[in-house]
Amino acid sequence: MSVMPLGIDPSLCLIGDVWGPCASGQVLALHNPSDGSVLCQIARGGAVDVDAAVAAARAALDGPWGQMPAFERGRILTRIGQLVLEHVEELAQLEALDVGKPLKQARADVIALARYMEFYGGSADKLHGTTIPYLDGYTVYTMREPHGVTGHIIPWNYPMQIIGRSVGAALAAGNAAVLKPAEEACLTALAFAEIAQRAGLPAGALNVVPGLGAEAGAALSGHPGVNHISFTGSVGVGKMIQAAAAQNVVPVTLELGGKSPQLVFEDADLDDALPFLVNAGIQNAGQTCSASSRILVHRSRYDEVLAAMADRYSALRAGPALADLDVGPLVSLRQKEIVEGFLAKGHDLQIAAQGQVVDDAPEGGAYVPPTLFAGSSADHVLAQDEIFGPVQIVLPFDDEDHAVEIANGTAFGLVASVWTKDGARQMRLAKRLHAGQVFLNNYGAGGGVELPFGGTGLSGHGREKGFEALFAFTSLKTVAARHG
Ligand code: ADP
């Protein structure tokens, strides 16, 4: 790409208010997954750059950013949201080229980023403590204080949304942030930082150090000057980050993947459910932590649901991000290889239907056809492991207990959804399902920024989004005054 939107130079880091090359001067190639071409070079930041970014964040806390009244912080965040909305098309194009997601999905991510900034902008001055009735002669109250310097290690699948929910909440709560975007896709992180500067965010409140996970990421997660780490990504890296943070005894928020089921009962309205059943598996080419990769169906309706989903799958088309089809390429050839490995592991299953990769999809693109498997065993590797590709498996269940046993029968616990008209069953299942969020007769509820989000089990811990995230980005102080 010769000219970048917003005039960003993708080979630079932002430390304090200075855009500059990383200390080593090294760069990494960033690829366009739609055709395999090199999009641009990005900085290969490392420990020295992370040190400088953490120092700049600390200086911001000791400077104007740290002293700024909450409502002014909120105003800046709101202004960032407005500027994001003024650049919807440029940001969407950038995300589509970088991540490979179809334009309409990239556009939805930009709008979500703006919504996060509006939401957290509006909430910055509403974050307060409480008073606690106590012994005679005492007055006790709590204060919510920012942790200090927050580290944000984010993945490539939804850079803008994850920046919104994590950096947005951290800044609203008064922290200063160091952001390490993913090496596979980091352009909108840089564009966001440029927009934040234009909106008047003071120097050092947000610093961006692109680079490799094992270098910049590891340096950030183990840095003794960082007071909180939020991470979204794979389980393996999440464990490393928690271990690194433990060395400095700092809190972490981990949002790791899932194997989220949708439960379709005998009384479900299939016309209503069908778009959700399929879209939740193929959105962003299935590279979504909260993707629904398991569809559990009451045996009496198994054939009907499988046939209806298969019809939809047969009509799905995968192609370049800018062609704006149902499904784009995966983020990289490496990810394509991983997903193809899973498809091969399904050799003993029936493929109920596959979408098509369009004929004119470029040779070097990371395309896999959306694939729907019919299964019978909930123990199959395709029904247990997170695939992170446009692949779903449909499994039968016999009754409610059996459905719950299968739904809860993986190591994950991010999302579950229930399709039934029976209100009592809805309430029972909302309690019984192991998941950070349960959706009744929908999947994802439109992804509203207001809704707390996070997992249990291998899906991670801590909550992002909504007001809940603000609590996660603060430390509670109890003040007890003895005055007689
Ligand atoms: P995926 O497998 O989906 O690419 P990862 O969990 O590897 O996701 O990556 C998510 C983020 O974590 C990226 O920003 C990546 O650079 C970073 N990362 C990868 N390895 C490490 C590590 N050892 N320490 C810290 N961050 C890492």
Short mmCIF file of C-alpha atoms and ligand atoms in Angstrom, two decimals, residues 152-157 180-185 211-222 231-238 240-241 244 256 331-332 334-335 338 386 388, ligand 1:
data_model
loop_
_atom_site.label_atom_id
_atom_site.label_comp_id
_atom_site.label_asym_id
_atom_site.label_seq_id
_atom_site.Cartn_x
_atom_site.Cartn_y
_atom_site.Cartn_z
CA HIS A 152 -2.78 -4.59 26.32
CA ILE A 153 -1.71 -7.56 24.23
CA ILE A 154 -4.27 -8.04 21.52
CA PRO A 155 -4.85 -10.52 18.70
CA TRP A 156 -5.40 -10.04 14.98
CA ASN A 157 -9.02 -11.14 14.65
CA LYS A 180 1.07 -4.45 21.68
CA PRO A 181 -0.95 -5.29 18.57
CA ALA A 182 -0.59 -8.61 16.78
CA GLU A 183 2.16 -9.04 14.21
CA GLU A 184 -0.39 -10.42 11.70
CA ALA A 185 -2.59 -7.29 11.77
CA GLY A 211 6.32 -6.54 17.19
CA LEU A 212 6.47 -10.27 17.73
CA GLY A 213 4.72 -11.97 20.62
CA ALA A 214 7.86 -13.61 21.91
CA GLU A 215 9.70 -10.27 21.85
CA ALA A 216 7.55 -7.15 22.42
CA GLY A 217 4.67 -9.20 23.89
CA ALA A 218 6.83 -11.13 26.34
CA ALA A 219 8.68 -7.94 27.34
CA LEU A 220 5.37 -6.22 28.11
CA SER A 221 3.78 -9.08 30.03
CA GLY A 222 6.86 -9.50 32.25
CA PHE A 231 -4.79 -10.28 26.95
CA THR A 232 -7.03 -11.71 24.28
CA GLY A 233 -5.66 -14.63 22.31
CA SER A 234 -4.79 -18.29 22.47
CA VAL A 235 -4.91 -20.46 25.58
CA GLY A 236 -1.21 -21.31 25.34
CA VAL A 237 -0.09 -17.71 25.24
CA GLY A 238 -2.64 -16.78 27.93
CA MET A 240 2.44 -17.71 29.55
CA ILE A 241 1.10 -14.23 30.18
CA ALA A 244 4.80 -13.73 33.51
CA LEU A 256 -9.06 -16.97 25.50
CA VAL A 331 -5.71 -14.17 8.45
CA SER A 332 -2.62 -16.02 7.19
CA ARG A 334 -0.31 -20.44 8.76
CA GLN A 335 -3.90 -20.19 10.00
CA ILE A 338 -4.10 -25.12 10.99
CA GLU A 386 -11.18 -24.68 19.08
CA PHE A 388 -10.70 -20.83 14.56
P1 ADP B 1 -3.06 -16.62 17.72
O1 ADP B 1 -2.54 -17.98 18.02
O2 ADP B 1 -4.51 -16.59 17.55
O3 ADP B 1 -2.26 -15.89 16.68
P2 ADP B 1 -1.72 -15.59 19.97
O4 ADP B 1 -2.23 -15.94 21.32
O5 ADP B 1 -0.49 -16.27 19.47
O6 ADP B 1 -2.93 -15.75 19.01
O7 ADP B 1 -1.45 -14.04 19.84
C1 ADP B 1 -2.23 -13.04 20.46
C2 ADP B 1 -1.31 -11.91 20.87
O8 ADP B 1 -0.35 -12.41 21.81
C3 ADP B 1 -0.47 -11.31 19.73
O9 ADP B 1 -0.35 -9.91 19.94
C4 ADP B 1 0.86 -11.98 19.90
O10 ADP B 1 1.94 -11.24 19.39
C5 ADP B 1 0.95 -12.08 21.41
N1 ADP B 1 1.89 -13.09 21.89
C6 ADP B 1 2.24 -14.26 21.29
N2 ADP B 1 3.16 -14.92 22.03
C7 ADP B 1 3.39 -14.17 23.14
C8 ADP B 1 4.22 -14.31 24.29
N3 ADP B 1 5.02 -15.36 24.46
N4 ADP B 1 4.17 -13.33 25.23
C9 ADP B 1 3.35 -12.27 25.09
N5 ADP B 1 2.57 -12.08 24.02
C10 ADP B 1 2.58 -13.00 23.05
#
